[in-house]
Coordinates of C-alpha atoms and ligand atoms in Angstrom, one line a residue:
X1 CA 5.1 -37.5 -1.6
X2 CA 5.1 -41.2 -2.2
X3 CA 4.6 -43.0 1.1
X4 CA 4.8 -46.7 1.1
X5 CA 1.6 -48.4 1.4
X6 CA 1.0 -50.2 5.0
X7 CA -1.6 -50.9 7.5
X8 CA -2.5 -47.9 10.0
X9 CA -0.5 -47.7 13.0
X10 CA -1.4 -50.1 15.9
X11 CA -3.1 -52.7 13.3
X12 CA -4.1 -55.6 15.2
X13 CA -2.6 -58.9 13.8
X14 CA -3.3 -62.7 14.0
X15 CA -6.2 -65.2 13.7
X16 CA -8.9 -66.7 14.7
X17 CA -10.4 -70.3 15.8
X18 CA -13.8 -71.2 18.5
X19 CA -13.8 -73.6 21.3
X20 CA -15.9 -76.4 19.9
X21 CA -13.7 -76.1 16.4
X22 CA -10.4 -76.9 18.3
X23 CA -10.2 -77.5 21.7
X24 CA -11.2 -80.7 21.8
X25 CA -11.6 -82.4 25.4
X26 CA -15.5 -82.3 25.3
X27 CA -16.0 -84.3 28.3
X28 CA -12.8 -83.6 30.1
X29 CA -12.2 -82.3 33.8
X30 CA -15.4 -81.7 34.3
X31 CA -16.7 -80.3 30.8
X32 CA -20.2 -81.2 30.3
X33 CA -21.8 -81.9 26.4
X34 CA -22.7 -78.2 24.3
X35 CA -24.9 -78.3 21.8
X36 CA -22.1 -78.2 18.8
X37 CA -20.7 -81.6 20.5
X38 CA -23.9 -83.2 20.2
X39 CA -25.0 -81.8 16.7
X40 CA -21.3 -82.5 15.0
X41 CA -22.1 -86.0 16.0
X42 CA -24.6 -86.9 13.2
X43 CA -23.3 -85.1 10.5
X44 CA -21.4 -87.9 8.7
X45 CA -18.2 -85.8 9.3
X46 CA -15.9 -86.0 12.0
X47 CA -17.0 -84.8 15.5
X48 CA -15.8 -82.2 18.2
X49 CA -14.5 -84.6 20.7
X50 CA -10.6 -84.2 19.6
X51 CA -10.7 -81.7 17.5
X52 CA -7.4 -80.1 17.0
X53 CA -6.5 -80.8 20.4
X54 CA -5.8 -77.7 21.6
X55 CA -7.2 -78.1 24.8
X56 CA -3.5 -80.3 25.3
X57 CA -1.8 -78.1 23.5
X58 CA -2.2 -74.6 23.8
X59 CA 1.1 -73.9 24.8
X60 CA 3.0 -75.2 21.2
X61 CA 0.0 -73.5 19.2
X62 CA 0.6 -69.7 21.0
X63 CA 4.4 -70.5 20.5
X64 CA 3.4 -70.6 17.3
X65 CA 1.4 -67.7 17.2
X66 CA 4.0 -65.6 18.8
X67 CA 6.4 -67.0 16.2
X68 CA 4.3 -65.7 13.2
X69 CA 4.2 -62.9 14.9
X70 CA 0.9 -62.0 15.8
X71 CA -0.7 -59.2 18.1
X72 CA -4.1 -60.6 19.0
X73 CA -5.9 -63.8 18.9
X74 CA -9.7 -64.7 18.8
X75 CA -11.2 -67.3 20.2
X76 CA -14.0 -68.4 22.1
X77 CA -15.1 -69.7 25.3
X78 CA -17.1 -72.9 26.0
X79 CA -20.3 -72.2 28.1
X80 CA -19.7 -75.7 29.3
X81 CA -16.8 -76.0 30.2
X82 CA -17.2 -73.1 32.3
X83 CA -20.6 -73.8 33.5
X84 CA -21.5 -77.7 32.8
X85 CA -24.8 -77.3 33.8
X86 CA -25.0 -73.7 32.1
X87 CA -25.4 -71.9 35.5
X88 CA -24.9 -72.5 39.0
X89 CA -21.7 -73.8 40.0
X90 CA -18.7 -72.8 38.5
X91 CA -16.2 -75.8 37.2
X92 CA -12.8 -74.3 38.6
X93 CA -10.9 -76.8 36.3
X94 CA -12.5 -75.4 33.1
X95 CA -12.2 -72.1 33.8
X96 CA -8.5 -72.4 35.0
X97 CA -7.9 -73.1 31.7
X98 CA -9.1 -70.0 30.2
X99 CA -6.7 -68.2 32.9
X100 CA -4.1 -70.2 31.7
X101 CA -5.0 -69.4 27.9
X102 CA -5.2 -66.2 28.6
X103 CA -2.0 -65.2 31.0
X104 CA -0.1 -67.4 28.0
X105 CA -1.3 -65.2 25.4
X106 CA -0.3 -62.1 27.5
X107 CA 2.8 -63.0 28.1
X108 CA 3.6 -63.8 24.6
X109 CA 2.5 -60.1 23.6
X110 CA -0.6 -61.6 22.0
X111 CA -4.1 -59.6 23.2
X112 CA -6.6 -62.1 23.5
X113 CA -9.9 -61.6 22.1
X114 CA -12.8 -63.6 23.3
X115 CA -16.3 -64.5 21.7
X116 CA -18.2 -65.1 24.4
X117 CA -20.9 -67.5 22.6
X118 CA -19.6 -69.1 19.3
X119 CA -23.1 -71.6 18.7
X120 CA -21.8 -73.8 21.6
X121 CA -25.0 -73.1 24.2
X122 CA -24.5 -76.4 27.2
X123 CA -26.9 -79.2 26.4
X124 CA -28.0 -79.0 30.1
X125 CA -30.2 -76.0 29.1
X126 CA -30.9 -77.6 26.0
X127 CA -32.6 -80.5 27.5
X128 CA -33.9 -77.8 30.5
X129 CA -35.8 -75.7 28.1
X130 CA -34.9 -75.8 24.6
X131 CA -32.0 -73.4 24.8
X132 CA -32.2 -70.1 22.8
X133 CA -35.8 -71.1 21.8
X134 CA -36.5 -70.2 25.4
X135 CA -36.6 -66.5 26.7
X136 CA -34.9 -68.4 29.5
X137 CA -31.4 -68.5 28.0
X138 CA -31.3 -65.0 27.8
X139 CA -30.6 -64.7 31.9
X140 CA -28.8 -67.9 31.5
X141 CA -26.5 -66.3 28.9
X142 CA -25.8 -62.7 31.2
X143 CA -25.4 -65.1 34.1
X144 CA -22.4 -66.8 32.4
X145 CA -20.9 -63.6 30.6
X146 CA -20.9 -61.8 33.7
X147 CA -18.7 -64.2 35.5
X148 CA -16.5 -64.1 32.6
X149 CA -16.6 -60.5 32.1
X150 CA -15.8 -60.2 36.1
X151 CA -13.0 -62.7 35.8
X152 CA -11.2 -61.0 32.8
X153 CA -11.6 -57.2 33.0
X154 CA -8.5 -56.0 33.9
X155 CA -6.9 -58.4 31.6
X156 CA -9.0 -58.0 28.4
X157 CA -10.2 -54.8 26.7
X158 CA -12.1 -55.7 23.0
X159 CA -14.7 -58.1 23.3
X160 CA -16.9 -60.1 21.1
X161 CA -20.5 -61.3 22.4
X162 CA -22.0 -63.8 19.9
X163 CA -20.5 -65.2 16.5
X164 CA -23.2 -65.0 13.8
X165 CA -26.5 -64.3 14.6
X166 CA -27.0 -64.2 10.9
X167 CA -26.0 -67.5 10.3
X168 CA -27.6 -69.0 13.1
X169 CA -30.8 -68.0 11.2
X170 CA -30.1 -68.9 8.4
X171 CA -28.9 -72.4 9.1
X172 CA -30.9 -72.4 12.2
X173 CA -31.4 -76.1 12.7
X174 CA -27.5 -76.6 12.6
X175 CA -26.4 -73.7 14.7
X176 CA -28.7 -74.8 17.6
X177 CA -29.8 -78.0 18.8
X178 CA -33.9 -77.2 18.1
X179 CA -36.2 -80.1 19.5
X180 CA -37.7 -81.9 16.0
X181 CA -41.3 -80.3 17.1
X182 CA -40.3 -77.0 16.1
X183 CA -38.8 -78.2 12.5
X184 CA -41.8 -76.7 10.8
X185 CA -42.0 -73.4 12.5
X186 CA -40.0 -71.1 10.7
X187 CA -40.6 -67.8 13.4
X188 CA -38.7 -70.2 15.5
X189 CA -35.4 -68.7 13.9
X190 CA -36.3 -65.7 14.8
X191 CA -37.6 -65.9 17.9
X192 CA -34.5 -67.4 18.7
X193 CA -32.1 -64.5 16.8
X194 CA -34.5 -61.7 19.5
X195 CA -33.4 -63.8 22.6
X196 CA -30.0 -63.5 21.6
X197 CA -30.1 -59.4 20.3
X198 CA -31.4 -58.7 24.1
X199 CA -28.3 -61.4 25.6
X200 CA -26.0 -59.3 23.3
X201 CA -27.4 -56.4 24.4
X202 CA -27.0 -57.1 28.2
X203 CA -23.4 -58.2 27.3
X204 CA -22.8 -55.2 25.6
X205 CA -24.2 -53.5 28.7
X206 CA -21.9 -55.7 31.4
X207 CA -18.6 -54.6 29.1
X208 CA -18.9 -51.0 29.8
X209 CA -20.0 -51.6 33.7
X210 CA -16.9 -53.2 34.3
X211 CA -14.2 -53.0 31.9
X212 CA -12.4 -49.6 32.3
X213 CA -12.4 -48.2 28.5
X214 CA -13.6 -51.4 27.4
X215 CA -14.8 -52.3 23.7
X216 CA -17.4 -54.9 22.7
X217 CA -19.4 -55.8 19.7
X218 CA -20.4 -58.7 18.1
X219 CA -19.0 -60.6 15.4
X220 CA -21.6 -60.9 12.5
X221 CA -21.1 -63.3 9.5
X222 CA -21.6 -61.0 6.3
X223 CA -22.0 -60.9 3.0
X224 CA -22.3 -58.0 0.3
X225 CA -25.4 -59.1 -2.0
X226 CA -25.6 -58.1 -5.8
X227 CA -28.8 -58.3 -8.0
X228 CA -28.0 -60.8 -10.9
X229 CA -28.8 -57.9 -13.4
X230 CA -30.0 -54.0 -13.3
X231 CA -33.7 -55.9 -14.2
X232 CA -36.1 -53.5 -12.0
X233 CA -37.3 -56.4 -10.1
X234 CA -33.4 -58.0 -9.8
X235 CA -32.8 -54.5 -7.6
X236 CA -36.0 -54.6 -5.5
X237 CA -34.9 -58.5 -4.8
X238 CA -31.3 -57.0 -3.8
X239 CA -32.2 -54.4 -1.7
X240 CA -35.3 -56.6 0.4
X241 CA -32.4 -59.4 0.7
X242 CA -29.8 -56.2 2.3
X243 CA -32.9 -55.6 4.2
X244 CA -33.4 -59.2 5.9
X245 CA -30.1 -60.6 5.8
X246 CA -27.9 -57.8 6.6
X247 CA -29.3 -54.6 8.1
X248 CA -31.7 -57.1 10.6
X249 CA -28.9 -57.7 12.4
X250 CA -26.4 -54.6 11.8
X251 CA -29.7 -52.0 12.8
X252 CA -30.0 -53.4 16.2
X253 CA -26.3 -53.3 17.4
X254 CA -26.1 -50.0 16.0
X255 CA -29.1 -48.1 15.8
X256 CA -31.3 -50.3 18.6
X257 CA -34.0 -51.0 16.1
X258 CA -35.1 -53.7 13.5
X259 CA -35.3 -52.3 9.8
X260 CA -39.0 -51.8 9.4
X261 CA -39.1 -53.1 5.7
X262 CA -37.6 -56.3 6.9
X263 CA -40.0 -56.7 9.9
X264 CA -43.3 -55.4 8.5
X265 CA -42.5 -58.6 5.8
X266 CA -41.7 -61.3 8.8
X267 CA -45.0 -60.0 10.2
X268 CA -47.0 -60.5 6.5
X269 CA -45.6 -63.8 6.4
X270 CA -46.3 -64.9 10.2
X271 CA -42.6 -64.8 10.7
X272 CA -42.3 -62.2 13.1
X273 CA -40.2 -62.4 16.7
X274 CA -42.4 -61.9 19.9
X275 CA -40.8 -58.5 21.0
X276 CA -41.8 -58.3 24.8
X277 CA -42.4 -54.1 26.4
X278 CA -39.3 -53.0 27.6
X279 CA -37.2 -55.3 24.9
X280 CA -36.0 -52.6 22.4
X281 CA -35.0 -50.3 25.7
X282 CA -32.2 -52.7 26.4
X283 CA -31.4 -53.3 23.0
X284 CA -31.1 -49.2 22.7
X285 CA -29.5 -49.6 25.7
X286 CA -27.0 -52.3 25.0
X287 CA -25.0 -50.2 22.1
X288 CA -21.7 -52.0 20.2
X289 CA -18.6 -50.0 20.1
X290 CA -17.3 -52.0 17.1
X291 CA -19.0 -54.9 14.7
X292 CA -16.4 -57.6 14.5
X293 CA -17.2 -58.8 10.3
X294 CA -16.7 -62.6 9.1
X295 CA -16.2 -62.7 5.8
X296 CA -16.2 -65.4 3.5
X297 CA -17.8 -64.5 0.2
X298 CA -20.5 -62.3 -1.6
X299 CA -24.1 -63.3 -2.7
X300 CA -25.9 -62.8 -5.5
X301 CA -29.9 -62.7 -5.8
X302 CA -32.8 -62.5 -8.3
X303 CA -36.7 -62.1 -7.5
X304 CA -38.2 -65.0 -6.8
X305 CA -40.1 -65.7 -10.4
X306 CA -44.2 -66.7 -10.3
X307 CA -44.2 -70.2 -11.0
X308 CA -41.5 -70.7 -7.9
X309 CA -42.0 -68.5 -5.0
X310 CA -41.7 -70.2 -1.6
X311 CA -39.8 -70.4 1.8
X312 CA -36.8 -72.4 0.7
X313 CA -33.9 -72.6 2.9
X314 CA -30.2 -73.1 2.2
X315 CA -27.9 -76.4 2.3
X316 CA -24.5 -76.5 2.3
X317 CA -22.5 -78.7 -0.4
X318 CA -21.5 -81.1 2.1
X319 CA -19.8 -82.9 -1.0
X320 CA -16.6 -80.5 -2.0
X321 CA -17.3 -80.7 -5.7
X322 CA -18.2 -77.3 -7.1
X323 CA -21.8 -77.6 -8.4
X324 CA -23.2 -79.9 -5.4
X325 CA -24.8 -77.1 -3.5
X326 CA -27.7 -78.4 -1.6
X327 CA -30.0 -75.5 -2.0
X328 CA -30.0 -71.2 -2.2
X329 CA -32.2 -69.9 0.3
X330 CA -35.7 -68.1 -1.1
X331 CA -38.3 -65.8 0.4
X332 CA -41.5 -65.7 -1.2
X333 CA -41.7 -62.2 -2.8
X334 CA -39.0 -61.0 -1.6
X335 CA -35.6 -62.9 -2.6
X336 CA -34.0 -65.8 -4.2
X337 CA -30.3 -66.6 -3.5
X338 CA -28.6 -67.7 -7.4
X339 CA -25.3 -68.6 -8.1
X340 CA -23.0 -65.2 -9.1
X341 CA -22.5 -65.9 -12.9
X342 CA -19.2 -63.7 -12.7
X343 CA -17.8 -64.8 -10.0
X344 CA -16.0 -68.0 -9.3
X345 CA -16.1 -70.1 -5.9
X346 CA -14.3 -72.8 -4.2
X347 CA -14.6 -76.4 -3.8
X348 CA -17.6 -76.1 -1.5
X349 CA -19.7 -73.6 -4.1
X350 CA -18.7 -70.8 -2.0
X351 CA -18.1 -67.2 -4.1
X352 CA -14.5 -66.1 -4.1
X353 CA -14.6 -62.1 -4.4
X354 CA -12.0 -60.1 -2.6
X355 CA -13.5 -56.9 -4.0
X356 CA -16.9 -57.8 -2.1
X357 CA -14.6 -56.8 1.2
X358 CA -13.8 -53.5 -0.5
X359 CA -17.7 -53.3 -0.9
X360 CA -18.9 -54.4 2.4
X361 CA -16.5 -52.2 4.6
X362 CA -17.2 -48.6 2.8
X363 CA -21.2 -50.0 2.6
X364 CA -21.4 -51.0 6.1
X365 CA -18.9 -47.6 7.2
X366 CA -21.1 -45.2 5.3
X367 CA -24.0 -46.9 6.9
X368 CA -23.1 -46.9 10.4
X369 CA -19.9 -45.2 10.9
X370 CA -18.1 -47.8 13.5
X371 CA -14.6 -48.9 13.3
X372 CA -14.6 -52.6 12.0
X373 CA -12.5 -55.4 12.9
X374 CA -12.1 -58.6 10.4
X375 CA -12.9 -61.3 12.6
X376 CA -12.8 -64.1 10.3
X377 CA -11.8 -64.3 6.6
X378 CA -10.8 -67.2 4.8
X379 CA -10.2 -69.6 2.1
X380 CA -11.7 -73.7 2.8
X381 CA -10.1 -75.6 0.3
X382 CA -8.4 -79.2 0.0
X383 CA -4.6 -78.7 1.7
X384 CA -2.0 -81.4 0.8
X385 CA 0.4 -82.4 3.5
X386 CA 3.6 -83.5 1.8
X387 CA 6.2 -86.0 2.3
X388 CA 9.1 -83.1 3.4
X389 CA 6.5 -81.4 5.8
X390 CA 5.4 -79.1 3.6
X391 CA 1.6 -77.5 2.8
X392 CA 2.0 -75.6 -0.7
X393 CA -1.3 -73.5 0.1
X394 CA -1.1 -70.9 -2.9
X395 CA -4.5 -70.8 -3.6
X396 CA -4.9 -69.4 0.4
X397 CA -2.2 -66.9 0.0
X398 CA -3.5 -65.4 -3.4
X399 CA -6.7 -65.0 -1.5
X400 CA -5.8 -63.5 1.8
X401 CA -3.4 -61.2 -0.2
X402 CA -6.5 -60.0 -2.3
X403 CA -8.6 -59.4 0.8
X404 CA -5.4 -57.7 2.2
X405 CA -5.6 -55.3 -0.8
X406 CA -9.3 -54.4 -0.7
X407 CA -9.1 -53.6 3.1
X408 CA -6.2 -51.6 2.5
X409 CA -8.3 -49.5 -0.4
X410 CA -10.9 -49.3 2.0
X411 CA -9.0 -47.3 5.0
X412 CA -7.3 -46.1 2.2
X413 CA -10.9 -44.0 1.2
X414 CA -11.2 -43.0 5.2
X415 CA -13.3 -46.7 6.5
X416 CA -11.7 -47.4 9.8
X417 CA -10.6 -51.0 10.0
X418 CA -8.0 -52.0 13.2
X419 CA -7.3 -55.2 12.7
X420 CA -7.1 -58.5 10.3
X421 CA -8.1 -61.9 12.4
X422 CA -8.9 -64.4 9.6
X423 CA -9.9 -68.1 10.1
X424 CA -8.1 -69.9 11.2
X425 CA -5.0 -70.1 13.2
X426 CA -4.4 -74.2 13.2
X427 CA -6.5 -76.5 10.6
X428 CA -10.2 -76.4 12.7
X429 CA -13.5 -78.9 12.7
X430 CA -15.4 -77.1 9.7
X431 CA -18.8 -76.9 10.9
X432 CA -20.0 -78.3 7.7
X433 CA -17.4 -80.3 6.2
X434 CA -15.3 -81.8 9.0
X435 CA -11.5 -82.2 8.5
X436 CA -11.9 -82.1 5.0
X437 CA -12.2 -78.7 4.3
X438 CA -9.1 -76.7 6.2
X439 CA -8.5 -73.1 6.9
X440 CA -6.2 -72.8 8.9
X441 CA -1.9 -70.9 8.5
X442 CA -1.0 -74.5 10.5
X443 CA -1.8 -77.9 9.4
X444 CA -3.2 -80.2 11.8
X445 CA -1.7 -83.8 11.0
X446 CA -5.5 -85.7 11.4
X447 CA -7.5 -87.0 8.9
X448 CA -11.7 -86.4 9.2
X449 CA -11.8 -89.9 10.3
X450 CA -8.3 -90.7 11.5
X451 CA -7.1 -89.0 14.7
X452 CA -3.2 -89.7 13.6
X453 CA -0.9 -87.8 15.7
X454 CA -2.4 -84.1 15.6
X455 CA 1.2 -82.8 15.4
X456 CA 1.5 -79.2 14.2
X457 CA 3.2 -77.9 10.8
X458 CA 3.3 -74.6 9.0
X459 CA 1.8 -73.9 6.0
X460 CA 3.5 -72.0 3.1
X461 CA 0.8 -69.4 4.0
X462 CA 2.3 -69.4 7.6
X463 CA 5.5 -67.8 6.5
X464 CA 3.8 -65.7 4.1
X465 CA 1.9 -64.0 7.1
X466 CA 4.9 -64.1 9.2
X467 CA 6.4 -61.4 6.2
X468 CA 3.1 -59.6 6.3
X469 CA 3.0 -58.8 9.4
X470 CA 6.6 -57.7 10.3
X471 CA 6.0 -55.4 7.6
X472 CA 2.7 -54.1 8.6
X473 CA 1.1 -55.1 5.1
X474 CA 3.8 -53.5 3.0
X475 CA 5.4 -56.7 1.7
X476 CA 2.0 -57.3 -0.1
X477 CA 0.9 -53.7 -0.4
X478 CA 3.4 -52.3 -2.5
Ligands
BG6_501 C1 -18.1 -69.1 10.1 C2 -18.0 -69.6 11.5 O1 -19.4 -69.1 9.7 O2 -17.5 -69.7 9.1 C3 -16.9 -70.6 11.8 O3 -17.9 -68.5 12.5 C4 -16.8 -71.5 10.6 O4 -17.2 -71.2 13.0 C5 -16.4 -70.7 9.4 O5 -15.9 -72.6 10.8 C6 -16.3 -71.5 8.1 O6 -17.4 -72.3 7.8 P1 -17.4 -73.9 7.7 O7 -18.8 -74.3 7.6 O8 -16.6 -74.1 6.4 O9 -16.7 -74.4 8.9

């Protein structure tokens, strides 16, 4: 029988964005500063206090969601705008605004699917005690995602905790606000990445108190890695680099442990997270029903050669000209991040490869065996706003269509996948390029600089979603 090829039954639909990347409104009815407001304003690139505005106008952009058609929506919720000071009393003008959000979504047939943390801890606690650097912010954190969890139960069933912990290592200087005496310590990173496995894991925990049949997991940023060659070495460097990189995060939300290759080398190199008695019981404990995956591109590695073996970390091309890549990450012995030679990237040096999704959900399926959702995917590239009001985005639709394709093949060969959220929904502040990089299915008429008029317009790759949705995939599928 030849059945026409479409997403499963049920497939969740529709996009993603994070409080700090649009709303806008940092200090406004009672909003106190986050970190990411703070940290966005030294990067040379526009900052967080606009945004895309959709603090103002959240009505026009679910219109527009609704429009497109979509089923869900992710998006996060500010810490402090919630909680100004981080805990204590509870700003009733910021959180009526998530009721609002929310009851708008609802009645526009959109389920609404929060990240509870997306990098945006409250300065308060920042200046209190060094935010996530402190065991502190763990209590902090449940503190705040239990009012939330309380407030939204019988409204909200799936449910992201933290967006990233992988790239808050990683780039763990940008992600948090860390006091300039710690710049130098690299177990910092992952002192701080242990704080937040034990807040994920109490959130994880607070979910299934309260939420009747609800669903939680976090949202991890991912990326397949490939050895450069089938070199003996080239293999040992991929699979120590899966090790560190990937399975450190995915082994505690799933099997409540860290991967004890990865950890026995963070202790050789003094790296090593001070794991307190009783923490890996609520990190057993706090179990994911799900893993929400961001994915962007694929990595490639090599092992680190004699004459240049050292802790190296990553910096973003922060000047949209392929080739300008600050730096690939290294760990001495272990790994050294290369560019793919087969595989090109975008503007920013970032690796285009849709098959990497193929790759990722059967690895990470076989591995674990949890249904995925795609909570971000997506292309950053220079968009053109032209003089009739249109955005010829091609380039976005040829690459969504290809991820499209490889998450099909996936459930195709029995990987359960239920749902497609890519990033973004409107044009967001790119939390390394500013306005100048854009993702999003609507445009956002503002330049990095230039505030302009913020007004909303669709993208070609708007009505191209529009058709892939109504048709559950097929209109690309077949
Ligand atoms: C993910 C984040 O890492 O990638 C988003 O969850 C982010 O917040 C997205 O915007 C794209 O990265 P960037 O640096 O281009 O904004």
């Amino acid at each position: 029988m030849n059945r026409k090829k479409e997403m499963p039954a049920n497939f969740l639909w529709g996009a993603a964005t994070s409080a700090f990347q649009v709303e806008g409104a940092a200090l406004e009815d009672g909003k106190k500063l986050s970190q990411m407001d703070v940290l966005n304003k030294n990067t040379g690139f526009s900052d967080a206090s606009i945004a895309s505005d959709s603090y103002h106008r959240y009505k026009e952009d679910i219109k527009l969601m609704k429009e497109c058609g979509f089923t869900a929506h992710r998006f996060s919720i500010a810490w402090s705008r919630v909680f100004p000071n981080g805990t204590g009393e509870v700003n009733l003008k910021g959180i009526e605004f998530y009721d609002n959000f929310i009851d708008e979504l609802i009645k526009n047939g959109i389920e609404p699917i929060p990240t509870i943390y997306h990098y945006d801890m409250p300065m308060a606690l920042v200046e209190k005690y060094d935010g996530w650097v402190s065991r502190q912010s763990v209590e902090d954190f449940v503190y705040y995602a239990e009012f939330i969890i309380k407030r939204y139960k019988d409204k909200i069933k799936n449910w992201i905790t933290i967006n990233e912990q992988s790239i808050i290592v990683e780039f763990w200087k940008k992600k948090n606000y860390v006091p300039e005496k710690y710049h130098n310590n690299h177990q910092i990173k992952y002192q701080i990445n242990h704080h937040m496995n034990l807040a994920h894991a109490k959130a994880c925990q607070l979910v299934h108190k309260y939420v009747e049949n609800g669903k939680v997991g976090a949202a991890i940023g991912y990326s397949p890695i490939y050895a450069l060659d089938s070199s003996p070495k080239n293999m040992l460097a991929m699979l120590n680099a899966e090790n560190l990189k990937n399975h450190f995060f995915l082994d505690i939300y799933f099997k409540g442990s860290y991967p004890v290759g990865a950890m026995k080398y963070l202790e050789e190199q003094n790296l090593a997270p001070i794991i307190e008695e009783g923490d890996m019981d609520i990190i057993k404990a706090g179990y994911s029903d799900f893993l929400g995956v961001n994915y962007y591109a694929s990595k490639c590695v090599k092992f680190p050669s004699p004459d240049n073996n050292y802790l190296r970390e990553a910096k973003s091309n922060l000047e949209g000209k392929k080739g300008a890549m600050g730096a690939y990450e290294m760990m001495p012995d272990f790994y050294e991040y290369i560019k793919n030679p087969n595989a090109e990237t975008n503007d920013w040096d970032w690796t285009i490869d849709p098959s990497g999704m193929e790759y990722l959900l059967r690895d990470i399926y076989q591995r674990y065996n949890i249904p995925i959702i795609i909570t971000e995917n997506g292309l950053g590239a220079y968009d053109k706003l032209e003089d009739d009001e249109t955005v010829h985005d091609d380039y976005r639709i040829d690459y969504w269509t290809k991820h499209l394709k490889s998450i099909h093949r996936a459930i195709e060969l029995g990987v359960e996948v239920f749902g497609f959220l890519p990033w973004s929904f409107v044009d967001v502040l790119s939390t390394s390029n500013g306005y100048n990089k854009r993702y999003g299915l609507v445009y956002v008429n503002r330049g990095d600089k230039e505030i302009k008029d913020l007004r909303r317009i669709k993208k070609d790759s708007f009505y191209w979603y529009k058709k892939v949705i109504e048709s559950n995939g097929a209109s690309i599928l077949n």
